[in-house]
PDB file of C-alpha atoms in Angstrom:
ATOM      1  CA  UNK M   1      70.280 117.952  67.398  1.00 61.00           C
ATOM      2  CA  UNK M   2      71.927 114.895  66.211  1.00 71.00           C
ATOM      3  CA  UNK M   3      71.973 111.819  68.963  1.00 73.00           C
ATOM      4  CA  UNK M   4      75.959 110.881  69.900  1.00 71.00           C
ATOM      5  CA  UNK M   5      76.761 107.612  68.071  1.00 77.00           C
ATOM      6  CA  UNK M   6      76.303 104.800  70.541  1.00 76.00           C
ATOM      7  CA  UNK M   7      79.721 103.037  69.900  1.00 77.00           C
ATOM      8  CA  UNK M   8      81.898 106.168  70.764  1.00 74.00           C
ATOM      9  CA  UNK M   9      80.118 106.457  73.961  1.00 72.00           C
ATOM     10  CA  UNK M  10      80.904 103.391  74.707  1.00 75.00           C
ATOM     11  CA  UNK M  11      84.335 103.466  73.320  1.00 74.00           C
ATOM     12  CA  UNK M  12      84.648 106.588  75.336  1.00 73.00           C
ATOM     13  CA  UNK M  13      83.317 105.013  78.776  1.00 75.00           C
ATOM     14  CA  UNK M  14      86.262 102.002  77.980  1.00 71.00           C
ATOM     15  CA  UNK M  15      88.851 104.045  77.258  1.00 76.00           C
ATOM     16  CA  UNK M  16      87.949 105.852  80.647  1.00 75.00           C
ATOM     17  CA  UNK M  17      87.350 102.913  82.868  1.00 67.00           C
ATOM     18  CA  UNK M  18      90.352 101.142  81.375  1.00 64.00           C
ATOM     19  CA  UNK M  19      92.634 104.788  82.190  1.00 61.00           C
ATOM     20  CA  UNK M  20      91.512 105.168  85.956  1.00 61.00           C
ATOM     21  CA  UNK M  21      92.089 101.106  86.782  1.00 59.00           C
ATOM     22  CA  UNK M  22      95.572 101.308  85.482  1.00 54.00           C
ATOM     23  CA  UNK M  23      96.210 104.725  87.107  1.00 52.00           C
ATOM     24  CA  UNK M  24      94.693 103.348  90.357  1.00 54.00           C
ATOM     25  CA  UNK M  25      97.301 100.139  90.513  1.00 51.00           C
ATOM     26  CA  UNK M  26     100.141 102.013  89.684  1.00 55.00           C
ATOM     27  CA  UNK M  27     100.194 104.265  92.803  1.00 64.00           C
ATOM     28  CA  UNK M  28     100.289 101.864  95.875  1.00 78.00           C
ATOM     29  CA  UNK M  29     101.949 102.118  99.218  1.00 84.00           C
ATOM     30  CA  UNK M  30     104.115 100.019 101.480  1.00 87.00           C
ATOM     31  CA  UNK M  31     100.915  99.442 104.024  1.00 87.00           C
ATOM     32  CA  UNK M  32      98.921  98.170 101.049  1.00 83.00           C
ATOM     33  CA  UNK M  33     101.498  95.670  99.423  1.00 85.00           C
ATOM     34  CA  UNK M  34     102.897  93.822 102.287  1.00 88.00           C
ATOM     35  CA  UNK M  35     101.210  95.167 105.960  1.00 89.00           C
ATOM     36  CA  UNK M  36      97.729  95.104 104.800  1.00 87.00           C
ATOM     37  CA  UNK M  37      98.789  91.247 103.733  1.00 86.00           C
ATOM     38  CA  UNK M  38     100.527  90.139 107.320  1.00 90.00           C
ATOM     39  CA  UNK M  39     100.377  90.389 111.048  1.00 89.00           C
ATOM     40  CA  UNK M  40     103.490  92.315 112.115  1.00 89.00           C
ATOM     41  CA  UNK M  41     103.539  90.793 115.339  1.00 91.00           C
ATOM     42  CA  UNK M  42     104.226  87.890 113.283  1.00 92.00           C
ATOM     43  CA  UNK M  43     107.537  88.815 111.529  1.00 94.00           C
ATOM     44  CA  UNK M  44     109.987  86.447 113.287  1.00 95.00           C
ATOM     45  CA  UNK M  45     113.535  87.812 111.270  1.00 96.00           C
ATOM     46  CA  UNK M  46     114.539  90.550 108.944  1.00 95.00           C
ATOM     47  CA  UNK M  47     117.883  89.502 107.263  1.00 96.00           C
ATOM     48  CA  UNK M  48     119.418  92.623 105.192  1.00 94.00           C
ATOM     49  CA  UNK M  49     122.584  92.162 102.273  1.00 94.00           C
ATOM     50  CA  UNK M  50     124.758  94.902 101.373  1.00 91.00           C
ATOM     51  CA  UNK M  51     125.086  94.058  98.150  1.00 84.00           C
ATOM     52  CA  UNK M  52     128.515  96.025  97.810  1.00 80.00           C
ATOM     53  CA  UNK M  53     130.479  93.750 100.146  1.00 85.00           C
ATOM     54  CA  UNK M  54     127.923  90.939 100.804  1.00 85.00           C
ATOM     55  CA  UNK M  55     128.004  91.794 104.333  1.00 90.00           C
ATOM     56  CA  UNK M  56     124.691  90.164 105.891  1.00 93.00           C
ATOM     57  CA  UNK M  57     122.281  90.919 109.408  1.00 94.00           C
ATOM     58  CA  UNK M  58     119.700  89.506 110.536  1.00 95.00           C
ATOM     59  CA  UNK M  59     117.316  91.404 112.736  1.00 93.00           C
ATOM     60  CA  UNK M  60     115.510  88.961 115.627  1.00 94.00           C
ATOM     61  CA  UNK M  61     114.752  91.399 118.336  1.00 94.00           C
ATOM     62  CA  UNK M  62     110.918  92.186 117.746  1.00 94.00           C
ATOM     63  CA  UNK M  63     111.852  96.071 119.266  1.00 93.00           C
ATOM     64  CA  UNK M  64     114.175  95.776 116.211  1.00 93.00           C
ATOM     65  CA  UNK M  65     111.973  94.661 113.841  1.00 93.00           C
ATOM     66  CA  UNK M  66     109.257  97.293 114.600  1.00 93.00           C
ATOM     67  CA  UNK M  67     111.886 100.070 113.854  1.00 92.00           C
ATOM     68  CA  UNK M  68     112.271  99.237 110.263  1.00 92.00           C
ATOM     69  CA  UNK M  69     108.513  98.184 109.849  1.00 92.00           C
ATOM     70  CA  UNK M  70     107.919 101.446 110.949  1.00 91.00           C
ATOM     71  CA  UNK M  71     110.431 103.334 109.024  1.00 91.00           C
ATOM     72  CA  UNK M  72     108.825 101.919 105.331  1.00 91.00           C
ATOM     73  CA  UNK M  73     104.896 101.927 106.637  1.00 90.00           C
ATOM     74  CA  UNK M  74     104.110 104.974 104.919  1.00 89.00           C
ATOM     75  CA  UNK M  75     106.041 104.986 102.272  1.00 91.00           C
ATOM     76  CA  UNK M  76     104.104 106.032  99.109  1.00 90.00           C
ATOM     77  CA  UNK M  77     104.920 103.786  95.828  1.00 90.00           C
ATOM     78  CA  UNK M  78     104.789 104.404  92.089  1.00 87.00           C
ATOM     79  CA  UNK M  79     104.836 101.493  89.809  1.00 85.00           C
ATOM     80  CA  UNK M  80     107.346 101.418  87.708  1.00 83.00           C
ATOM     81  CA  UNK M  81     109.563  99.084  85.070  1.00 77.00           C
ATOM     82  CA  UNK M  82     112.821 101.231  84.833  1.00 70.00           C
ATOM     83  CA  UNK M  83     115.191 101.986  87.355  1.00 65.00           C
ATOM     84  CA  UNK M  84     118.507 104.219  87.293  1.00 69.00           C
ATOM     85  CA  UNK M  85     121.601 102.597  87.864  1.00 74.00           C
ATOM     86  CA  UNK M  86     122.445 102.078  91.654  1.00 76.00           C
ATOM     87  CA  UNK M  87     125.494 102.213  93.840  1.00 77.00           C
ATOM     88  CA  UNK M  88     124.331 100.524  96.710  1.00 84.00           C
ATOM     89  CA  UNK M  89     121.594  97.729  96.409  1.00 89.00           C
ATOM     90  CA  UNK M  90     120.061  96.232  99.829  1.00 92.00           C
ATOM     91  CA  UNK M  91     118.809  92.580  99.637  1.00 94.00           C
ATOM     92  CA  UNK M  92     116.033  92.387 102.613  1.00 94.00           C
ATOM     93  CA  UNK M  93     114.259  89.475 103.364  1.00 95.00           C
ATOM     94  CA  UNK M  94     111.300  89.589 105.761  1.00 95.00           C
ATOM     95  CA  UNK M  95     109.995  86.214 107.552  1.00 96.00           C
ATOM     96  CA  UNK M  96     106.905  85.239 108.858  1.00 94.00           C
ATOM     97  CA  UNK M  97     106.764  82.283 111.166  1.00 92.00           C
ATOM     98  CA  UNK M  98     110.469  81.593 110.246  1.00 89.00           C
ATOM     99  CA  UNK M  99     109.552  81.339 106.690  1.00 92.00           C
ATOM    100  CA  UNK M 100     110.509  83.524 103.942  1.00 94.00           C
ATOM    101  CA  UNK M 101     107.441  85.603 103.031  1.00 93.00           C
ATOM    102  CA  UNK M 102     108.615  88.667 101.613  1.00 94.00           C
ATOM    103  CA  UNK M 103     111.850  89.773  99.351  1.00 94.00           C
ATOM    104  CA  UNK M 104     112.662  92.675  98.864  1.00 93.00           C
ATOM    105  CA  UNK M 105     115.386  95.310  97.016  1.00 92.00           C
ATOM    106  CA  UNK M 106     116.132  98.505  98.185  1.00 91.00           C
ATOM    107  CA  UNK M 107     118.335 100.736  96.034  1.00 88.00           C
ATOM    108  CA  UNK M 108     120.151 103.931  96.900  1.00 82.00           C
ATOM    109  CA  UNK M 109     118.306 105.922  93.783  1.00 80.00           C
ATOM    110  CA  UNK M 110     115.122 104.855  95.919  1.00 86.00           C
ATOM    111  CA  UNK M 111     113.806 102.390  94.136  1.00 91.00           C
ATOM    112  CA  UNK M 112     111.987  99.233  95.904  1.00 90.00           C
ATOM    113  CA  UNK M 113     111.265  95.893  94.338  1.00 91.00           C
ATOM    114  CA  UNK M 114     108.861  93.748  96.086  1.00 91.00           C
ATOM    115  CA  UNK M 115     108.357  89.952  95.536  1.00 91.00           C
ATOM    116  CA  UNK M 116     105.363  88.295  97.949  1.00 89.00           C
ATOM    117  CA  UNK M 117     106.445  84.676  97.880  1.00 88.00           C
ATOM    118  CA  UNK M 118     102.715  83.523  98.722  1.00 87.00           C
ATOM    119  CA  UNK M 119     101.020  85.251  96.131  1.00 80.00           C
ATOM    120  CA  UNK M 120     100.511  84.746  92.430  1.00 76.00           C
ATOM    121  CA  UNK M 121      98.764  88.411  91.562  1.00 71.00           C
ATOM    122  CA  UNK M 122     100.604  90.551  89.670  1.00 67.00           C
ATOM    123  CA  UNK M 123      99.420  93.769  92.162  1.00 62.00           C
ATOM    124  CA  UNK M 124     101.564  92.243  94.801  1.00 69.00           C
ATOM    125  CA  UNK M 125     104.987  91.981  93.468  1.00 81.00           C
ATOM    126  CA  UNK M 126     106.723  94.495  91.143  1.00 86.00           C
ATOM    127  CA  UNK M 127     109.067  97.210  90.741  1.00 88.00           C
ATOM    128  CA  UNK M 128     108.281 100.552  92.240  1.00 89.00           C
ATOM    129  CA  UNK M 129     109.772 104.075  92.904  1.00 89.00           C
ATOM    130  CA  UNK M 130     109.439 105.531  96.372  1.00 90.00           C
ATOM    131  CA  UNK M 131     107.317 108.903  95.829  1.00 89.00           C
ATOM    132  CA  UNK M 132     107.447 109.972  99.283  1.00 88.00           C
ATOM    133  CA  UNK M 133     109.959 111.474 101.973  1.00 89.00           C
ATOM    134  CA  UNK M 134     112.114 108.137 103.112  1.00 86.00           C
ATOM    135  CA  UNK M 135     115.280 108.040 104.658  1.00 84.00           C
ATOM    136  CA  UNK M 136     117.140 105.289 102.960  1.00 79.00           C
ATOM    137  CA  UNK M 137     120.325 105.695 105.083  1.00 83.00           C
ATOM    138  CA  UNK M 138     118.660 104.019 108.273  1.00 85.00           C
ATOM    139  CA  UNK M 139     119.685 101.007 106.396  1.00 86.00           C
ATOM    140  CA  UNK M 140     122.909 101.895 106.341  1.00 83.00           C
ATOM    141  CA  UNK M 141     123.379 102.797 109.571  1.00 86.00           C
ATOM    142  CA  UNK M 142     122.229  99.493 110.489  1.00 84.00           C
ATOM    143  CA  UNK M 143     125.339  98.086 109.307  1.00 81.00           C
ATOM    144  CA  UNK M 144     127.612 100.217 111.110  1.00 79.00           C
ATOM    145  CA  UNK M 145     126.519  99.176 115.006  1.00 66.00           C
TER     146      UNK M 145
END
């Protein structure tokens, strides 16, 4: 029996090891991107844009807070470049010790892009689309108290 050529096993292993890292990294969650990276308790505003009329709120109550912290911790993310064209587009901006930590863009095709301000790895910012059951319209209803 002839003996498997030691470069295509090895070519073989890469090709393998280089497949699972990417596939690992491009399924993330909410928890893992920005909770996993902060304190909760410390989140001192959440300021949301409707991007259709520029109407703005900003969310100090810590009761608040831990609503919509709660409605995107297990959200389920796919990494992704493209998105499809969106009506509505929410700007939200999350602050830790009154400084701007997180931005973020919610769109109505669920689609979330996530910038973390204090980081430079790639893993921690991007463009994702939401892969689990979310409820995008608590946003919404925010703006209509």
């Amino acid at each position: 029996m002839k003996k498997p050529n030691p470069y295509f096993v090895f070519l073989a292993v890469f090709i393998i090891g280089y497949w699972s890292i990417t596939l690992y990294h491009s399924y993330n969650s909410f928890e893992n991107i920005i909770l996993d990276r902060i304190n909760t308790t410390e989140i001192t505003s959440i300021q949301i844009l409707k991007s259709s009329n520029e109407e703005e709120i900003k969310i100090d109550d810590p009761a608040e807070i831990e609503k919509i912290i709660h409605e995107f911790a297990d959200v389920k993310l796919r990494r992704t470049n493209a998105s499809d064209k969106p009506a509505k587009t929410y700007w939200i901006s999350i602050f830790v010790n009154k400084g701007l930590r997180f931005g973020m863009s919610l769109t109505d095709t669920n689609y979330l892009h996530i910038t973390d301000l204090d980081s430079k790895s790639k893993y921690h910012s991007g463009g994702f689309k939401i892969t689990s059951k979310f409820d995008s319209e608590f946003i919404a209803k925010m703006f209509n108290k």
